[in-house]
Coordinates of C-alpha atoms in Angstrom, one line a residue:
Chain A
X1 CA -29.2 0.9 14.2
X2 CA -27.0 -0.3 11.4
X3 CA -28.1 3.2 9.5
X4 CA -26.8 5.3 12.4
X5 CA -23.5 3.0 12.5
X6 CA -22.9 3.9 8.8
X7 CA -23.8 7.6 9.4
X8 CA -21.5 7.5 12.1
X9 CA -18.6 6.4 9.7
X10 CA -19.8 8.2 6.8
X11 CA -19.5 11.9 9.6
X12 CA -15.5 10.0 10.2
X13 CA -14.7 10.2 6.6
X14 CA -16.2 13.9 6.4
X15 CA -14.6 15.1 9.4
X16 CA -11.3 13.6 7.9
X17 CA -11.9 15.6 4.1
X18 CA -12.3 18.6 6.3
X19 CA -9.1 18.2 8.0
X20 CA -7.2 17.4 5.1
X21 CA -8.8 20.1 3.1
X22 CA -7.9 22.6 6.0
X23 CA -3.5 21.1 5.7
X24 CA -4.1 21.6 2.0
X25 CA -5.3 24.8 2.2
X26 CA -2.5 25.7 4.9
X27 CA 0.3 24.2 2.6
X28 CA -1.3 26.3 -0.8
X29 CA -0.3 29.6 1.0
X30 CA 3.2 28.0 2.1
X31 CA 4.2 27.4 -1.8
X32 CA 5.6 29.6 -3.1
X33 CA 7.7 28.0 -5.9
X34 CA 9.1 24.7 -7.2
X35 CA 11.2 23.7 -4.6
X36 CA 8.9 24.3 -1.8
X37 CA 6.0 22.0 -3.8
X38 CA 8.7 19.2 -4.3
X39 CA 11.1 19.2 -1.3
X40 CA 9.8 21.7 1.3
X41 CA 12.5 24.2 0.3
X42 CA 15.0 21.9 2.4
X43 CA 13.5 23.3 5.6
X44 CA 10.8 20.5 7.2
X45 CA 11.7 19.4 11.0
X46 CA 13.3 16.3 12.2
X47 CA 9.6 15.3 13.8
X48 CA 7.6 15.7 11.0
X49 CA 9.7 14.6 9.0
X50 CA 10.6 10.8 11.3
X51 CA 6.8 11.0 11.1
X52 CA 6.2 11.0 8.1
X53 CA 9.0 8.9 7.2
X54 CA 7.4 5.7 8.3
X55 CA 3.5 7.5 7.6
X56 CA 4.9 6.9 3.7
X57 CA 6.7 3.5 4.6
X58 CA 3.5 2.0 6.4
X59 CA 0.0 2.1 4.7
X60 CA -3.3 0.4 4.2
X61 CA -1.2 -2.4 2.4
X62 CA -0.1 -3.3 5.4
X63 CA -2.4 -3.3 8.0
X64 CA -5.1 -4.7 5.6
X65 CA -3.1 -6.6 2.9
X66 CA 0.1 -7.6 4.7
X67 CA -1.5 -8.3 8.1
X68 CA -4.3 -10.3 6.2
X69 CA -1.7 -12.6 4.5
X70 CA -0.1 -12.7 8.6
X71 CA -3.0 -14.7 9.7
X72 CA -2.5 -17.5 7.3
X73 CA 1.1 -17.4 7.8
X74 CA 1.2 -17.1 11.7
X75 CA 3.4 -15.5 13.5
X76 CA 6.4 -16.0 11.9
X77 CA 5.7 -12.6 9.7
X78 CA 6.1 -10.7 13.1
X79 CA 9.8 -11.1 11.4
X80 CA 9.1 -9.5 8.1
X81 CA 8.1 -6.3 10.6
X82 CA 10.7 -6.1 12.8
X83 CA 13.1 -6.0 10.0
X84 CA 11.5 -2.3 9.1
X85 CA 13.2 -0.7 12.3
X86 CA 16.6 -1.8 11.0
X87 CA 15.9 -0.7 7.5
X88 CA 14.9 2.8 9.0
X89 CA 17.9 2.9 11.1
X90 CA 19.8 2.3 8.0
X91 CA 17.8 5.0 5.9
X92 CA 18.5 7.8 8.3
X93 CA 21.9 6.5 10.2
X94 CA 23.7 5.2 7.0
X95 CA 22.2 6.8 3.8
X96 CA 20.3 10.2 4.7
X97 CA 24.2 12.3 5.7
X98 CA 25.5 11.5 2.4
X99 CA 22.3 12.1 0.3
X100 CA 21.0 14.8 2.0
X101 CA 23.8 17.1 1.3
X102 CA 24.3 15.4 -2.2
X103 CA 20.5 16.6 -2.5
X104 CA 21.1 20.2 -1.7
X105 CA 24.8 20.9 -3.0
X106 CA 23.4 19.5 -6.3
X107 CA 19.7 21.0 -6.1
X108 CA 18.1 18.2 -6.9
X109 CA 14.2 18.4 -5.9
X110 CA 13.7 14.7 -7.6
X111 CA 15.3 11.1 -7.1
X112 CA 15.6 11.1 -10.7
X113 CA 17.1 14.8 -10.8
X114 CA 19.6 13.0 -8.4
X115 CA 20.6 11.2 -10.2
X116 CA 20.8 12.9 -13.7
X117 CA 23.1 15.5 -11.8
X118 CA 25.0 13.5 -9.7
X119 CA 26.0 11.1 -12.4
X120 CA 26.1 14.6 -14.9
X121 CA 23.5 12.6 -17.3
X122 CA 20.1 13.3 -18.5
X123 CA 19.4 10.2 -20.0
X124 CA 19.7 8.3 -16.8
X125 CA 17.1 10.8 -15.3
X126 CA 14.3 10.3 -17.5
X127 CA 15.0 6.4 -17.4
X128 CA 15.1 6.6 -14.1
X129 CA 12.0 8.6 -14.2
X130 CA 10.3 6.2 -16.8
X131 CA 10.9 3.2 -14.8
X132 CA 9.5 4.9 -11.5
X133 CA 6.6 6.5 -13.3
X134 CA 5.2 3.1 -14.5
X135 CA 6.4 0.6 -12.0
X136 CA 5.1 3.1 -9.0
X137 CA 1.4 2.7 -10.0
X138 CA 1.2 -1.2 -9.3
X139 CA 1.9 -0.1 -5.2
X140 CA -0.5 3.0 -5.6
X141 CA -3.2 0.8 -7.0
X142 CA -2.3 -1.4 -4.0
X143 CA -3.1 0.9 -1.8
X144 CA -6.0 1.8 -3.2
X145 CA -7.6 -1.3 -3.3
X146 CA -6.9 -1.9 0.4
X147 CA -8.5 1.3 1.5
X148 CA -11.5 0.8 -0.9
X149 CA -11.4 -2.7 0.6
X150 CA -12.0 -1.3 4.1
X151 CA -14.6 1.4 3.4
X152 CA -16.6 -1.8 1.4
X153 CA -16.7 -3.7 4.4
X154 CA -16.7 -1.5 7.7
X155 CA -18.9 1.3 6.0
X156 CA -21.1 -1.2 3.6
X157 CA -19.6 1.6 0.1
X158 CA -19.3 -0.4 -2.7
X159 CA -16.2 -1.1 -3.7
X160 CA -15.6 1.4 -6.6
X161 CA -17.0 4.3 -4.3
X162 CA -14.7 3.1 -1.8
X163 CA -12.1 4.2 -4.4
X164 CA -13.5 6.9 -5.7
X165 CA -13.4 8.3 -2.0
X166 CA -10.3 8.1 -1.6
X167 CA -8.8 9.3 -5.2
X168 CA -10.6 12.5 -4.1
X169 CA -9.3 13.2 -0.5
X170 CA -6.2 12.2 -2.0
X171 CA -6.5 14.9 -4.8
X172 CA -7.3 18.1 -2.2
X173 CA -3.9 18.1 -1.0
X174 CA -1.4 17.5 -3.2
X175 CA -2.9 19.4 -5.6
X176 CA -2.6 22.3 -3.2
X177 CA 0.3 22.0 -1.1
X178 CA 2.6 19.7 -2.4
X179 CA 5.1 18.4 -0.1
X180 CA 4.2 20.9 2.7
X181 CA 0.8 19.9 2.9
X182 CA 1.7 15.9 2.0
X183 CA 4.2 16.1 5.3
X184 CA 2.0 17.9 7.7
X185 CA -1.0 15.5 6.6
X186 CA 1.5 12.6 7.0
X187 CA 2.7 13.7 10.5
X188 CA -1.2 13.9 11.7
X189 CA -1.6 10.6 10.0
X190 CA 1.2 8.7 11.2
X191 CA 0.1 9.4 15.1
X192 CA -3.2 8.2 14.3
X193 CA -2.7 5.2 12.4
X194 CA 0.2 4.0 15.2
X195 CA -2.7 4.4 17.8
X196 CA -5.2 2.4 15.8
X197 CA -2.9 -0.6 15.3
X198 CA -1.8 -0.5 18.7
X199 CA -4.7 -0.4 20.1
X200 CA -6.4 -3.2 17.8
X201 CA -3.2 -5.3 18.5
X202 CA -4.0 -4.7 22.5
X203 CA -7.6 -5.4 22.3
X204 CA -7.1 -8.8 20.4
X205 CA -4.3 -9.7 22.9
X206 CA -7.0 -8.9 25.5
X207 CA -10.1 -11.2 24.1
X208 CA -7.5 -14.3 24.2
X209 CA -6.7 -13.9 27.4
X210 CA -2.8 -12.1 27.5
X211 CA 0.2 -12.6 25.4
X212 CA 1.1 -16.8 26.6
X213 CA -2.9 -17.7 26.0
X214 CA -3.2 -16.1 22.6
X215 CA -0.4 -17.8 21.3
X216 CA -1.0 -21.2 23.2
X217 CA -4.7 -20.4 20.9
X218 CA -2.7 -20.0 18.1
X219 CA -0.6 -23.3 18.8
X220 CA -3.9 -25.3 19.4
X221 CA -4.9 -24.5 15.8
X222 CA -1.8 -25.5 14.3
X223 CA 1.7 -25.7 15.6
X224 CA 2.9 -23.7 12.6
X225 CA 1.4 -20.1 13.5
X226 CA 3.5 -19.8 16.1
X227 CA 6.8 -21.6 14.8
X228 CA 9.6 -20.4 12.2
X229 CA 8.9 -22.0 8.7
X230 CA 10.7 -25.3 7.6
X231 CA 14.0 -24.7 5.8
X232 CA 13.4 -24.4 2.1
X233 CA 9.4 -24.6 2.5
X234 CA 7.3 -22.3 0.4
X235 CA 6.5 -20.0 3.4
X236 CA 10.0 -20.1 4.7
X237 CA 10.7 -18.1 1.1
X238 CA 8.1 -15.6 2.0
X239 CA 9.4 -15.3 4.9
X240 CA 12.7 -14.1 4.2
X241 CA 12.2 -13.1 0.8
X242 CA 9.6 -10.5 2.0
X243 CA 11.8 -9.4 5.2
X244 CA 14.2 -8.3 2.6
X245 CA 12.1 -7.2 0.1
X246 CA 9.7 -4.4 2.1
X247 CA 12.6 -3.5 4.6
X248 CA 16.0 -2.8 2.8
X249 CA 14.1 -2.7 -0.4
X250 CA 11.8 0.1 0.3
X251 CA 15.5 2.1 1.3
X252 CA 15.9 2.8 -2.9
X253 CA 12.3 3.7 -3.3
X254 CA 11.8 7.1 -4.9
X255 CA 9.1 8.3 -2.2
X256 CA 11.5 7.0 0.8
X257 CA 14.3 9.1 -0.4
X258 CA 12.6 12.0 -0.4
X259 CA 11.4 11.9 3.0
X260 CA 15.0 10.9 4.6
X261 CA 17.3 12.8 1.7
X262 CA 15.5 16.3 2.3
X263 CA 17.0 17.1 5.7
X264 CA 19.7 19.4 5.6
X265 CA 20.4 19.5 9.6
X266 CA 22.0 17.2 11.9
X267 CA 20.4 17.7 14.7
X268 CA 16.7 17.4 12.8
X269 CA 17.7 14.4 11.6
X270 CA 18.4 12.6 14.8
X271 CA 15.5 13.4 15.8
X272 CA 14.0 11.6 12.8
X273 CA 16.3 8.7 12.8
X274 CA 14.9 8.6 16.7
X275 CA 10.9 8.9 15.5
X276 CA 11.0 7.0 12.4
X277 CA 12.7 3.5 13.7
X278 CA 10.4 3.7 17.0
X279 CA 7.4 4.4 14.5
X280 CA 8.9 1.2 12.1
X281 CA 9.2 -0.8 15.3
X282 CA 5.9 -0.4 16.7
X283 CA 3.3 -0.2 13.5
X284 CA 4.7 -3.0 11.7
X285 CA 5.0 -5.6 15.0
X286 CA 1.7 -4.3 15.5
X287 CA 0.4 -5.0 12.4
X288 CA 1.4 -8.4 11.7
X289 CA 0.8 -9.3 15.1
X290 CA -3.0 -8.8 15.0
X291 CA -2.6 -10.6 11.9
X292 CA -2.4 -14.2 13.4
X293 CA -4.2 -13.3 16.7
X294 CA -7.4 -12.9 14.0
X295 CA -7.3 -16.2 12.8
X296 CA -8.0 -17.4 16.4
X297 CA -11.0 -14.8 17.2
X298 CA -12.0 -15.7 13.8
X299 CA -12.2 -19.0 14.0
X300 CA -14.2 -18.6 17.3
X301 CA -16.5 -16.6 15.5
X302 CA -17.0 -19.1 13.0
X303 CA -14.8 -17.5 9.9
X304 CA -11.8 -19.9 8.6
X305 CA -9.0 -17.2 7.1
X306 CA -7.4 -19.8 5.5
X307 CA -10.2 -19.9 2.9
X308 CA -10.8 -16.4 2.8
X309 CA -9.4 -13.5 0.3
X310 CA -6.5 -12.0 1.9
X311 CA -7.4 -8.4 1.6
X312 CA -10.9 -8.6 3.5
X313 CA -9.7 -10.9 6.3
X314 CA -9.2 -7.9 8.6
X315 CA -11.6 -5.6 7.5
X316 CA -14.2 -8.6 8.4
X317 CA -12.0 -9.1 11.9
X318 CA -12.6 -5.9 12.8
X319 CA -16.2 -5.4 11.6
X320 CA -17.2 -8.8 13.8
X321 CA -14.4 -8.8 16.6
X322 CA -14.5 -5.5 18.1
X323 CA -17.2 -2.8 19.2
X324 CA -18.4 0.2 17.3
X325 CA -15.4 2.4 18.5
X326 CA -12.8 0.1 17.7
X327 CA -14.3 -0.2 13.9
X328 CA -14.1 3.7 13.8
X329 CA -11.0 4.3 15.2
X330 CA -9.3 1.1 13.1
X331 CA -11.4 3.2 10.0
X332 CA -9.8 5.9 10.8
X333 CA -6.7 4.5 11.2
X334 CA -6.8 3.0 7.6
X335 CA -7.9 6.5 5.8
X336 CA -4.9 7.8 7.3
X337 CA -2.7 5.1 6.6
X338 CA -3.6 4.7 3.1
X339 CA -3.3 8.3 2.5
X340 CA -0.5 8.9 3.9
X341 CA 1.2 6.8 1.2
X342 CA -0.8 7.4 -1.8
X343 CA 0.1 11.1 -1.2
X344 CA 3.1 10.1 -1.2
X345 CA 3.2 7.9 -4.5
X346 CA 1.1 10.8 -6.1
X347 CA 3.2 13.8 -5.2
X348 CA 6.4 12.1 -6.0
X349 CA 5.5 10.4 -9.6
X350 CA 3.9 13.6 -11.0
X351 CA 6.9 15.5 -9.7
X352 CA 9.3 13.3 -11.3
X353 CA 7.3 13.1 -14.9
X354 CA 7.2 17.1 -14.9
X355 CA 10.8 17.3 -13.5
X356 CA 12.5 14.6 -15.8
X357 CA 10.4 13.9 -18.5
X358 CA 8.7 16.9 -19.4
X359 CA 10.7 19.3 -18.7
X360 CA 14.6 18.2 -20.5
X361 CA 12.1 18.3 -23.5
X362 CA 11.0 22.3 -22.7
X363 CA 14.2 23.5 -21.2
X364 CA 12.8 27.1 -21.0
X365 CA 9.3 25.9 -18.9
X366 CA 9.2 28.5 -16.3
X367 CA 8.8 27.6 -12.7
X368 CA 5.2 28.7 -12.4
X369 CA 4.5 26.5 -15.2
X370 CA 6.2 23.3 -13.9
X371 CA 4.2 23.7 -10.5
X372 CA 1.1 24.0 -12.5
X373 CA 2.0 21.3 -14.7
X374 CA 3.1 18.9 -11.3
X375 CA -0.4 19.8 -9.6
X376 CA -2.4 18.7 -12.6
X377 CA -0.2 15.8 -13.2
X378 CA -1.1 14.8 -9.6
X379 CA -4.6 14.9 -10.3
X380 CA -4.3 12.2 -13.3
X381 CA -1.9 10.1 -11.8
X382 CA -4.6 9.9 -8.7
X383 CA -7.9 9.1 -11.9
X384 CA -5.4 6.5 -13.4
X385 CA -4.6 4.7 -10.4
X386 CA -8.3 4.6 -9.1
X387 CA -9.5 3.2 -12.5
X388 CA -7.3 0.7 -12.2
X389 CA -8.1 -0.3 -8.4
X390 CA -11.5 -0.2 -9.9
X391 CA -11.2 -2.6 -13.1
X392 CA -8.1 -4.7 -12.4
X393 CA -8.1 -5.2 -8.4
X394 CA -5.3 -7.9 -7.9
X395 CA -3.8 -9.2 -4.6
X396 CA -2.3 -6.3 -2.5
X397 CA 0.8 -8.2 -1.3
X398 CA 1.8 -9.6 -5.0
X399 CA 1.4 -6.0 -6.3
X400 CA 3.5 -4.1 -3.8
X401 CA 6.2 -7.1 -3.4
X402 CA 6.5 -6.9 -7.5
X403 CA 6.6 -2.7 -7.3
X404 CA 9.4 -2.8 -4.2
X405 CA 11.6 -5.2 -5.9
X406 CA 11.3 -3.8 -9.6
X407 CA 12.2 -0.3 -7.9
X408 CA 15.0 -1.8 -5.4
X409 CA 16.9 -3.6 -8.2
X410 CA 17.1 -1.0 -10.5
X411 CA 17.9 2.2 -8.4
X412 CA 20.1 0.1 -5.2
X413 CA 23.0 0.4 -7.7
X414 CA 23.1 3.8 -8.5
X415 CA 22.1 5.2 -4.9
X416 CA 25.4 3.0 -3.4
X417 CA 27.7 4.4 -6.7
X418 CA 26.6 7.8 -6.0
X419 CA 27.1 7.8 -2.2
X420 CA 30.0 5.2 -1.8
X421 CA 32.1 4.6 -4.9
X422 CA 33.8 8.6 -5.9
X423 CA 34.6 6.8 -9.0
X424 CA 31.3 5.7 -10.2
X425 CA 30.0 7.5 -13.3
X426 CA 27.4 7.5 -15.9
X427 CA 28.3 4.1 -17.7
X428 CA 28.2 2.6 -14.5
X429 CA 25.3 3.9 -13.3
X430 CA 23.1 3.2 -16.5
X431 CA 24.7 -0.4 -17.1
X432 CA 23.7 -1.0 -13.4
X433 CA 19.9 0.6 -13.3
X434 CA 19.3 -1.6 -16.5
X435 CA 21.1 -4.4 -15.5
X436 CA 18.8 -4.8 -11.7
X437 CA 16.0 -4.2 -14.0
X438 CA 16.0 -6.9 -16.5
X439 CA 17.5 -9.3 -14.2
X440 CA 14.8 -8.5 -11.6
X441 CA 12.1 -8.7 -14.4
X442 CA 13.5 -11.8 -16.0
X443 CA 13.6 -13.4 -12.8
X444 CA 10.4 -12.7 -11.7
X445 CA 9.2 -14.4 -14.8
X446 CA 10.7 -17.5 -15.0
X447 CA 12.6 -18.0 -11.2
X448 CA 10.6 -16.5 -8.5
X449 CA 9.1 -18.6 -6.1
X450 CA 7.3 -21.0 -6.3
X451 CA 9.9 -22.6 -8.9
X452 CA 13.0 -21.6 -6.7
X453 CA 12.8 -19.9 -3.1
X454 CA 14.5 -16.7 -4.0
X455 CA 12.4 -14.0 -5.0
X456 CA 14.0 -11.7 -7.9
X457 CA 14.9 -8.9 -5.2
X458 CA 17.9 -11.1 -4.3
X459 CA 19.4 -11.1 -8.0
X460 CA 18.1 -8.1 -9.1
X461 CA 20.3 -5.5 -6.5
X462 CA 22.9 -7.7 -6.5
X463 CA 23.4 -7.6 -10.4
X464 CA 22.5 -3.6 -9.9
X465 CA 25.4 -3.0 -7.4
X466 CA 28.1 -5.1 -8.8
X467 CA 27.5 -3.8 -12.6
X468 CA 27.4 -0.4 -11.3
X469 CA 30.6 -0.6 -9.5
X470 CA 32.6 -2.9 -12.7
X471 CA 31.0 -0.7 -15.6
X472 CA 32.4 2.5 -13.7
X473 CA 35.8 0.7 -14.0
X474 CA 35.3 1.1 -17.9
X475 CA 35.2 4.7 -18.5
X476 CA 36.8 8.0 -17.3
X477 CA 35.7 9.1 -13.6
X478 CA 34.0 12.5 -13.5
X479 CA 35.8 15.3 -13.0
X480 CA 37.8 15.9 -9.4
X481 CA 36.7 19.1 -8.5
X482 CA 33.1 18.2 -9.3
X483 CA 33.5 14.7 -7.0
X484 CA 35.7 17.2 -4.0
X485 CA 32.4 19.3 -3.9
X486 CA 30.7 16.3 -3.4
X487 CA 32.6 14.0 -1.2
X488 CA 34.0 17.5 1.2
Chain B
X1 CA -3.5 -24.6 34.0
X2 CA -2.2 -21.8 31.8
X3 CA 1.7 -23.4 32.7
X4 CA 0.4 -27.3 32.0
X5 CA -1.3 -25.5 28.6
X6 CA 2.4 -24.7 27.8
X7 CA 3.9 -27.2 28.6
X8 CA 1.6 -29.4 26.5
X9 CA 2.5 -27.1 23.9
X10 CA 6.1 -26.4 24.2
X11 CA 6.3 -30.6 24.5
X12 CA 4.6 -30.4 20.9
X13 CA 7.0 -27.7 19.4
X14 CA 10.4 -27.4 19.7
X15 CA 12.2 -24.3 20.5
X16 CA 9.6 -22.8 22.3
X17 CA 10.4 -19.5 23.8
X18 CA 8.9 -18.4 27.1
X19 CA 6.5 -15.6 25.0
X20 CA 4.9 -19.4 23.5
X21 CA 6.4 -18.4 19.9
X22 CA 9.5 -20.2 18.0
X23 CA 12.8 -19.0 19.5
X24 CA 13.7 -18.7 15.5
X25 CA 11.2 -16.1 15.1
X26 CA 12.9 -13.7 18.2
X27 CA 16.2 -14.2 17.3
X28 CA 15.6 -13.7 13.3
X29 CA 13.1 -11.0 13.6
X30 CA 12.8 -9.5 17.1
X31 CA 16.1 -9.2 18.3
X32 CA 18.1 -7.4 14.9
X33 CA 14.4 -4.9 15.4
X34 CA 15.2 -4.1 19.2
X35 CA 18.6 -3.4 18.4
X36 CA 17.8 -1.0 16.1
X37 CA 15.6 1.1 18.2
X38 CA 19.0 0.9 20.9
X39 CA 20.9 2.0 18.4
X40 CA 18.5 5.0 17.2
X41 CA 18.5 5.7 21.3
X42 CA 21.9 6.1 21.5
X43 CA 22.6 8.2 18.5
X44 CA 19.8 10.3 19.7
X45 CA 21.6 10.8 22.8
X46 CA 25.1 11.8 22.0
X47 CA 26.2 14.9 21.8
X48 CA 25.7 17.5 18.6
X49 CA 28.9 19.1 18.5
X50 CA 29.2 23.2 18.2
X51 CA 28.5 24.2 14.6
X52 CA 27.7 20.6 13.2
X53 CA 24.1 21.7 13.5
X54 CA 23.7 23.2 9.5
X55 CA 25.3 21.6 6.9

């Protein structure tokens, strides 16, 4: 019996290559040059791209890692969720007019080409470039480990094979079809994954008896999974700290602003501002909803979360909680949700290492040569980050907290001096991007919490914005008919 | 039973909202999310004007 169950997964996963495999193939014949393989040529729809907008934002991290750490805090993370919608209304309300058209007057196909242009400055490109390249692969190792943690437990892989699986799915699509391919994956994705949560979230509703008896369960267990943390107390800093950190902070990540800065069309994108806060509503409250409700069917079940390893409470909720076709549609909800964002991290990190690395150095590389070079810097970016899930698994939250606030504090400067303040420049720009960077990093040595309650996302984009804006103040603005094409 | 349940409980917690979680928790998490969605709604809803379609 327990055979067929594993042959039954094993024919999920295969039937999922194939349909990847299939968008891959289908996005190889689409590229045609550079700029469809980096941005879709400008030209991807509202719907796929709302879609895929939260498909990228929401991934294995969170509806293994996040919602595993949400049963030991109770439901008080419910708040670090709901705080997604408002980011995404933000991302395609506030930000995505102003750096969507900055993206195509300046034909930029690459945060980091952004900003190089925009701030008429190479150097800040390939810092920009360096920073994201390294500090990108901590979250892509994250989400590694959590779908590698899933297969391990719901399909009985080891762990390493669990990676290996999904370094190669990964690989068949964005080697082919860049982001084509990555979007119409994501879109596919993103409705299956929002099912799987929804319906998991439903399901555990249903076994404690509605939504007042599950959380009276909850409250029976301990009055805190259902109350707002003490003022000041360690999880009252997680709390907050984290609500900032993955909903405002994933605004100024490099794969985010590709997804919201790449429509060129009003009416597309209200239709993606529409999709993608729903989407950013729904998965997340789903997500770390189910989070706490498991610690009551777990307990009943005879499994105490609060000893457990965070990253294989929910994997072992699901495997003992729920029937055979709950496991394989919550499976298959995980392969798409972890894909969907290492794609993502993949596409965008060997774009930007081609784009703003490599190529300054070879100014005469031809196109044809930079896609080639981008499709097998995909593939090693995907070998590195596998061997890492493999030999240095760490704790998916800590890793993708550290990536979104190393990322946030360094670029939220320069992305509000480009769009907001005409008289921001390159001094200000650089001075800011380094400044968010060390303070974030010095603070996240020696301040973070558990020593104070402020984690270093706080300090970090603060010191980014305000040294952006006082070091522009310091040199000459760029020139005015450059900024009037700009700001029209 | 199910209402004496919460009552029990909500005499054991304070701010206890009628869903049976922390009042702080709707009104710091919940609330800012549901207005977004409105929000997205309504700028979904109004009007594209003639021409503002390509930029």
């Amino acid at each position: 019996m327990s055979d067929q169950i594993n042959l039954f997964y094993a024919a999920i996963i295969c039937l999922y290559m194939v349909v990847l495999g299939i968008i891959g193939w289908v996005g190889k014949n689409k590229v045609k040059s550079c700029a469809d393989w980096y941005v879709g040529n400008f030209q991807i729809g509202g719907v796929v791209m709302g879609v895929a907008f939260f498909a990228t934002y929401f991934s294995a991290v969170l509806i293994i890692g996040f919602a595993g750490n949400a049963s030991q805090w109770g439901m008080s993370a419910t708040v670090i969720g709901m705080w997604h919608a408002v980011a995404a209304f933000v991302a395609f309300a506030v930000l995505a007019p102003g750096l969507s058209r900055m993206f195509k007057t300046l034909n930029a196909y690459t945060f980091s080409e952004f900003l190089a242009l925009r701030f008429r400055s190479q150097a800040l490109g390939t810092l920009s470039s360096l920073i994201t390249s390294i500090f990108i692969i901590p979250y892509t190792v994250a989400a590694f480990i959590a779908m590698a943690a899933a297969l391990s437990l719901l399909v009985g892989l080891p762990f390493w094979a669990g990676v290996l699986i999904s370094g190669t799915i990964i690989a068949i699509y964005v080697f082919s079809g860049g982001l084509f391919s990555v979007t119409i994956a994501e879109f596919l994705q993103g409705i299956v994954m929002t099912i799987a949560v929804v319906v998991v979230l439903g399901a555990s509703y249903s076994m404690l008896g509605g939504v007042l008896s599950a959380h009276q369960a909850l409250a029976s267990i301990s009055a805190s999974t259902v109350t707002f943390p003490e003022l000041g107390s360690d999880l009252w800093a997680v709390i907050i700290g984290l609500s900032a950190v993955m909903s405002f902070g994933g605004l100024a990540q490099p794969q985010m602003i590709l997804r919201y800065a790449t429509i060129c069309n009003k009416i597309n994108r209200k239709k993606a501002l529409l999709i993608a806060v729903l989407g950013s509503f729904i998965f997340p409250l789903a997500a770390y909803s189910y989070g706490p409700l498991s610690r009551a069917i777990m307990l009943s079940n005879g499994y105490d979360v609060m000893t457990m390893n965070a990253n294989f409470i929910i994997p072992t909720f699901i495997k003992t909680a729920f029937p055979t076709w709950l496991v394989a549609l919550f499976l298959a909800g995980v392969l798409c949700a972890a894909t969907s964002t290492i794609d993502s991290l993949v596409h965008m990190s060997s774009g930007t290492i081609t784009r703003d690395i490599i190529r300054p150095l070879r100014p005469k590389m031809s196109d044809r040569s930079q896609l080639s070079l981008s499709k097998m810097l995909s593939l090693a970016v995907t070998v590195v980050c596998c061997l890492f899930a493999i030999f240095q698994p760490g704790l998916i939250v800590t890793l993708s907290a550290y990536t979104w606030q190393v990322l946030a504090s360094s670029f939220f400067g320069p992305i509000v001096g480009a769009l907001f303040i005409k008289r921001s420049n390159k001094l200000g720009a650089i001075s800011g991007m380094v400044a968010g960077f060390a303070v974030s990093q010095l603070w996240y040595l020696f301040l973070a919490p558990p020593v104070t309650p402020i984690y270093a996302f706080f300090p970090g984009v603060a010191s980014s914005i305000i040294v952006t804006f006082a070091a522009s103040h310091l040199a000459k603005p760029l020139d005015g008919e450059f900024i009037a094409k700009l700001y029209p | 039973m199910p209402s004496m349940l919460f009552q029990l409980v909500a005499e054991n917690i304070p701010n206890l909202s009628p869903l049976g979680i922390d009042w702080w928790i709707i009104l710091g998490g919940w609330l800012p999310g549901c207005l977004a969605v409105i929000a997205a709604f309504i700028m979904w809803l109004k009007p594209t004007k003639e021409g503002e379609g390509d930029e």
